[in-house]
GROMACS .gro file of C-alpha atoms in nm:
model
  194
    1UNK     CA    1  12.809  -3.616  -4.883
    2UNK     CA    2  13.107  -3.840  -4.773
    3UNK     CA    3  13.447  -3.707  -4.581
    4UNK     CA    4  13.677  -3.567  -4.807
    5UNK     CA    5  13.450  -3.421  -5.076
    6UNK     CA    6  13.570  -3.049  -5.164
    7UNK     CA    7  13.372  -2.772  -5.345
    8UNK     CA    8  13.038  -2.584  -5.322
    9UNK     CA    9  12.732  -2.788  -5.280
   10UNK     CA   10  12.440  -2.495  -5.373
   11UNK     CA   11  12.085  -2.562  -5.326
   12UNK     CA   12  11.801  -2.332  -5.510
   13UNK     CA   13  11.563  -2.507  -5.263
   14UNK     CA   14  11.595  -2.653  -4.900
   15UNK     CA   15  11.328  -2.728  -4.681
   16UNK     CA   16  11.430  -2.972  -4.409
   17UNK     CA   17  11.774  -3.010  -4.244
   18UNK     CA   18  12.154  -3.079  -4.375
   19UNK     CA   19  12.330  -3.346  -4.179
   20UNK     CA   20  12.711  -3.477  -4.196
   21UNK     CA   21  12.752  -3.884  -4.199
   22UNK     CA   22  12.712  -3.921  -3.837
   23UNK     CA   23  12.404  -3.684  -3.767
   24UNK     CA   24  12.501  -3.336  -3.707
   25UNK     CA   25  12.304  -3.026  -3.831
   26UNK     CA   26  12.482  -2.784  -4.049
   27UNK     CA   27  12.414  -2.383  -4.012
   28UNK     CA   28  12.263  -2.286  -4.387
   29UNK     CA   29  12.470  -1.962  -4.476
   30UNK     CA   30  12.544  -1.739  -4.775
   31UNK     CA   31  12.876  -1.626  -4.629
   32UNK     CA   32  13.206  -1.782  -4.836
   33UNK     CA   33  13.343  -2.145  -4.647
   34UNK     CA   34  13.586  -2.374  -4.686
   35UNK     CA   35  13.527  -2.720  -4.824
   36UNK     CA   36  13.407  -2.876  -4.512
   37UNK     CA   37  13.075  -2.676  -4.491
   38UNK     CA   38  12.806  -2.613  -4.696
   39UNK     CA   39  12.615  -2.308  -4.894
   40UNK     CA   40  12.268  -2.293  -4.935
   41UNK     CA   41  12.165  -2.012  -5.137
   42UNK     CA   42  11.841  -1.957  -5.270
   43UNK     CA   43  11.780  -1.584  -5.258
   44UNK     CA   44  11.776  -1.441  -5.641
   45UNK     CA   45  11.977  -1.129  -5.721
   46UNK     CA   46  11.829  -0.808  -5.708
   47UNK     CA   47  11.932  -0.509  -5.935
   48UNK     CA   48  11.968  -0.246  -5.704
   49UNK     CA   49  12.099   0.067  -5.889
   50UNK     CA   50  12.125   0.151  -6.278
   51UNK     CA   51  12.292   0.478  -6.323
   52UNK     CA   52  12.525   0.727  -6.553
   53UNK     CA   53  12.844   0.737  -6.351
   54UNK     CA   54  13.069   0.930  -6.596
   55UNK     CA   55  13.077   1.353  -6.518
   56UNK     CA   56  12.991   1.467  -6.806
   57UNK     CA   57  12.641   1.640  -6.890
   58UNK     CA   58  12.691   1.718  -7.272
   59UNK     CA   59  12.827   1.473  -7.479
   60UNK     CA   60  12.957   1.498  -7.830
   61UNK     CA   61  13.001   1.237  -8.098
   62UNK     CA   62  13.263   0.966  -7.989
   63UNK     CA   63  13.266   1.043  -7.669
   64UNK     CA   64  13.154   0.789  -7.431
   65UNK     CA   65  12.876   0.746  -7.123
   66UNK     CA   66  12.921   0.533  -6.849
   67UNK     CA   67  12.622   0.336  -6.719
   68UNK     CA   68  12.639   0.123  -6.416
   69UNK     CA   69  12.389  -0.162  -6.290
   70UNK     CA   70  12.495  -0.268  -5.965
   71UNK     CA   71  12.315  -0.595  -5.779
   72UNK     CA   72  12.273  -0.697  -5.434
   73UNK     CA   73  12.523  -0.986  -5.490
   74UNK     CA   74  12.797  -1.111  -5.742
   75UNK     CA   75  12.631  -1.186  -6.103
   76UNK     CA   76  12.705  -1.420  -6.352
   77UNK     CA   77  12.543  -1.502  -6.682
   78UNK     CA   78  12.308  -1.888  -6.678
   79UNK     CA   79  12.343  -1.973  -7.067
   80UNK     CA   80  12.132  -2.228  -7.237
   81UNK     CA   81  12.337  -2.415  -7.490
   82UNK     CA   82  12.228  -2.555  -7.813
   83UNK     CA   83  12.158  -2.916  -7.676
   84UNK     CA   84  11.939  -2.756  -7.403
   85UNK     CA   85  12.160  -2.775  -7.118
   86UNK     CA   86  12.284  -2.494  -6.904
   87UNK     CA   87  12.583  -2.344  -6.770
   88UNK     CA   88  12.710  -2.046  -6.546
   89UNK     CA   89  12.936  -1.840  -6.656
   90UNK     CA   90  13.110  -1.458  -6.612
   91UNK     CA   91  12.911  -1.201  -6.764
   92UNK     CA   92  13.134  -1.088  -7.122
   93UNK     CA   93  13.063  -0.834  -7.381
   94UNK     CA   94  12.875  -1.089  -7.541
   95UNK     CA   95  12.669  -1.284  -7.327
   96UNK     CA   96  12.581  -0.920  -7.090
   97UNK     CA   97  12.194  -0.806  -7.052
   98UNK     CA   98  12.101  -0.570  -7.283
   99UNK     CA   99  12.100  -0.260  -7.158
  100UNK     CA  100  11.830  -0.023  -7.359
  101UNK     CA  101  11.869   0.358  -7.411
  102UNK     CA  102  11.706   0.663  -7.568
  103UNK     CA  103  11.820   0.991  -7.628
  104UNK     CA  104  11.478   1.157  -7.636
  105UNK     CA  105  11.187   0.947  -7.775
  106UNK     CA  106  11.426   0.841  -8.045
  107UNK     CA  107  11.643   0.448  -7.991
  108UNK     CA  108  12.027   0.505  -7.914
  109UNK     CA  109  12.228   0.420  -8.242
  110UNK     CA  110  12.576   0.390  -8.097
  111UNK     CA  111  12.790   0.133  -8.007
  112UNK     CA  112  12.716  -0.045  -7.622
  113UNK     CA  113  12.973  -0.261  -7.448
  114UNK     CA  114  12.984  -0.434  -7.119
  115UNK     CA  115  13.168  -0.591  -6.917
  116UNK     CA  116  13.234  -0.625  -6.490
  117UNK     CA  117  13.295  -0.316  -6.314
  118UNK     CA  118  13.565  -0.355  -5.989
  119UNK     CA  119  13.389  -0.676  -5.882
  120UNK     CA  120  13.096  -0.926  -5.987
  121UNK     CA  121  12.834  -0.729  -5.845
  122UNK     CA  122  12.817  -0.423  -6.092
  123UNK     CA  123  12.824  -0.465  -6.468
  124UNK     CA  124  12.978  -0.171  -6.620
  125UNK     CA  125  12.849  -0.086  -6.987
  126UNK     CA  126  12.995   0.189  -7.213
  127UNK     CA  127  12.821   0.404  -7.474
  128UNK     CA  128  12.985   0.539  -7.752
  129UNK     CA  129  12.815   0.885  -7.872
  130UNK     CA  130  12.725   0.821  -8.279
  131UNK     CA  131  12.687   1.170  -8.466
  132UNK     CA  132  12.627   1.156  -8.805
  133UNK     CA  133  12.387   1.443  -9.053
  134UNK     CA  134  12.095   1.237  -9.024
  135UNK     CA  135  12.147   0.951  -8.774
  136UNK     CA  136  12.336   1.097  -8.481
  137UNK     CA  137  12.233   1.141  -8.115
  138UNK     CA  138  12.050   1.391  -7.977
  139UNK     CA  139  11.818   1.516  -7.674
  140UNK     CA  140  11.834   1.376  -7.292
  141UNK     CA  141  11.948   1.065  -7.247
  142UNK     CA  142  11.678   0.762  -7.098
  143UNK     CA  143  11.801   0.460  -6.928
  144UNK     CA  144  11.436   0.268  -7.059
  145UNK     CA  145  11.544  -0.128  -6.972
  146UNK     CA  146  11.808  -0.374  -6.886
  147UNK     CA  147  11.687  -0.727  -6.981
  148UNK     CA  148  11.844  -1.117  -7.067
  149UNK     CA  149  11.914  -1.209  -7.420
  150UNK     CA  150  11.715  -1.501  -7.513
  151UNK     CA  151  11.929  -1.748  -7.469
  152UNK     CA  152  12.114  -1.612  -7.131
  153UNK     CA  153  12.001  -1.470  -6.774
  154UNK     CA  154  12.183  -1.285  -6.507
  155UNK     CA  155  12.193  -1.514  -6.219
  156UNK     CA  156  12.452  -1.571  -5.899
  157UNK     CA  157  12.672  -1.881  -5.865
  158UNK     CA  158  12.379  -2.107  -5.712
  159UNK     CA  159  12.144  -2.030  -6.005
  160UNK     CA  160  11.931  -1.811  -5.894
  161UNK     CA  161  11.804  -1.600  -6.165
  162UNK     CA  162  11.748  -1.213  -6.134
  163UNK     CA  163  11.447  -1.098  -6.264
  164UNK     CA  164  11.721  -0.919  -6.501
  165UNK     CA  165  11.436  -0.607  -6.612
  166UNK     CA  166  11.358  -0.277  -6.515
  167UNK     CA  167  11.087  -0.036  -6.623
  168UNK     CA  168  11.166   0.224  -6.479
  169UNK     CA  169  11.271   0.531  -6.723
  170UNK     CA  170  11.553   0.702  -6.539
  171UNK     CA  171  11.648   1.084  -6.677
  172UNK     CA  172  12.025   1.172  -6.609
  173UNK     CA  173  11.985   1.523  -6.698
  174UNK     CA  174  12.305   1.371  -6.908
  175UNK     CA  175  12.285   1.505  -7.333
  176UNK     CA  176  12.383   1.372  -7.659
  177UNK     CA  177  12.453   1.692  -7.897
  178UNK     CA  178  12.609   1.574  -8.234
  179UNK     CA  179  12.424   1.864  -8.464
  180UNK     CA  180  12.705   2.100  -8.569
  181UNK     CA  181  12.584   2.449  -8.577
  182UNK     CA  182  12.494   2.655  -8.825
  183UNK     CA  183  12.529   2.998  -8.910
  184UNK     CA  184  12.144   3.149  -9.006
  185UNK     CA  185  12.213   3.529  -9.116
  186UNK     CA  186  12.406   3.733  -9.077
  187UNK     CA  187  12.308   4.083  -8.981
  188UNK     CA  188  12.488   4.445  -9.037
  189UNK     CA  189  12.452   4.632  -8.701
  190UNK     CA  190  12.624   4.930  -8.838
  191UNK     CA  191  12.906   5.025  -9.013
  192UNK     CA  192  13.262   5.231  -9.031
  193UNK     CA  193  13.403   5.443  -9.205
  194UNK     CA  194  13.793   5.383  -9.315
   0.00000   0.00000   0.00000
């Protein structure tokens, strides 16, 4: 590293020390610096939280649920390209983990978008309610996985990847109802005279 350089030098690995040109140590941080220092990051991003964040309990067809996955630092999106060689890059609708729901034992058939929430460390995704005679929504919803597509992982600006899954079925106590009802009898409980 010569006097002069500018940018982020990030290291997935580091055993030994860092020294300038004429021999002195540098302190290994995570924290933001200027051009002058150097980051050495190789702690992978954790998902900390996946949760329903919008109020409502009972949701109709085209409404929408809110789901957010918050990590312990800011995320980004390592994609492999065709040639083989990767990149880092913001997280878009596109290139997002895909976040798996249920409603019930049955797979969601909506329409999921994502994108970043009010920073890099939460990626907001939206559900759009589908409610239609035979293929709509219904029963509790189940947060069952967020995972990578296969040719992208969450990772943070050194490279570290996250993990990116989750097992863990989460219950909102938060509803899909798109079944209209329907009137079954009707019943005479007495009757008038005019």
């Amino acid at each position: 590293i010569k006097d002069g350089n500018e940018g982020v030098l990030s290291v997935r690995a580091l055993s030994g020390t860092i020294k300038d040109v004429v021999g002195n140590e540098t302190t290994v941080t995570r924290k933001t610096l200027d051009g002058n220092s150097i980051v050495a990051d190789t702690t992978d991003p954790v998902l900390n939280e996946l949760k329903v964040t919008s109020s409502k309990k009972a949701n109709k067809s085209g409404e929408e649920i809110i789901i957010e996955a918050k990590y312990s630092e800011e995320v980004y999106v390592l994609e492999t390209k065709e040639d083989g060689s990767k990149e880092i890059v913001d997280i878009t609708g596109e290139n997002a983990p895909k976040l798996d729901i249920s409603f019930g034992d049955v797979a969601a058939k909506g329409n999921m978008t994502a994108k970043y929430g009010e920073d890099k460390t939460t990626i907001v995704y939206t559900y759009t309610v589908k409610g239609e005679e035979t293929e709509g929504d219904n029963g509790e919803l189940v947060i069952n996985k967020i995972e990578a597509l296969e040719t992208s992982q969450v990772c943070d600006i050194a490279g570290n990847t996250s993990e990116n899954t989750t097992s863990n079925k989460t219950t909102n106590e938060v509803y899909a109802d798109t079944e209209k009802p329907e009137v079954d009898n009707i019943t005479a409980v007495g009757h008038s005279t005019i």
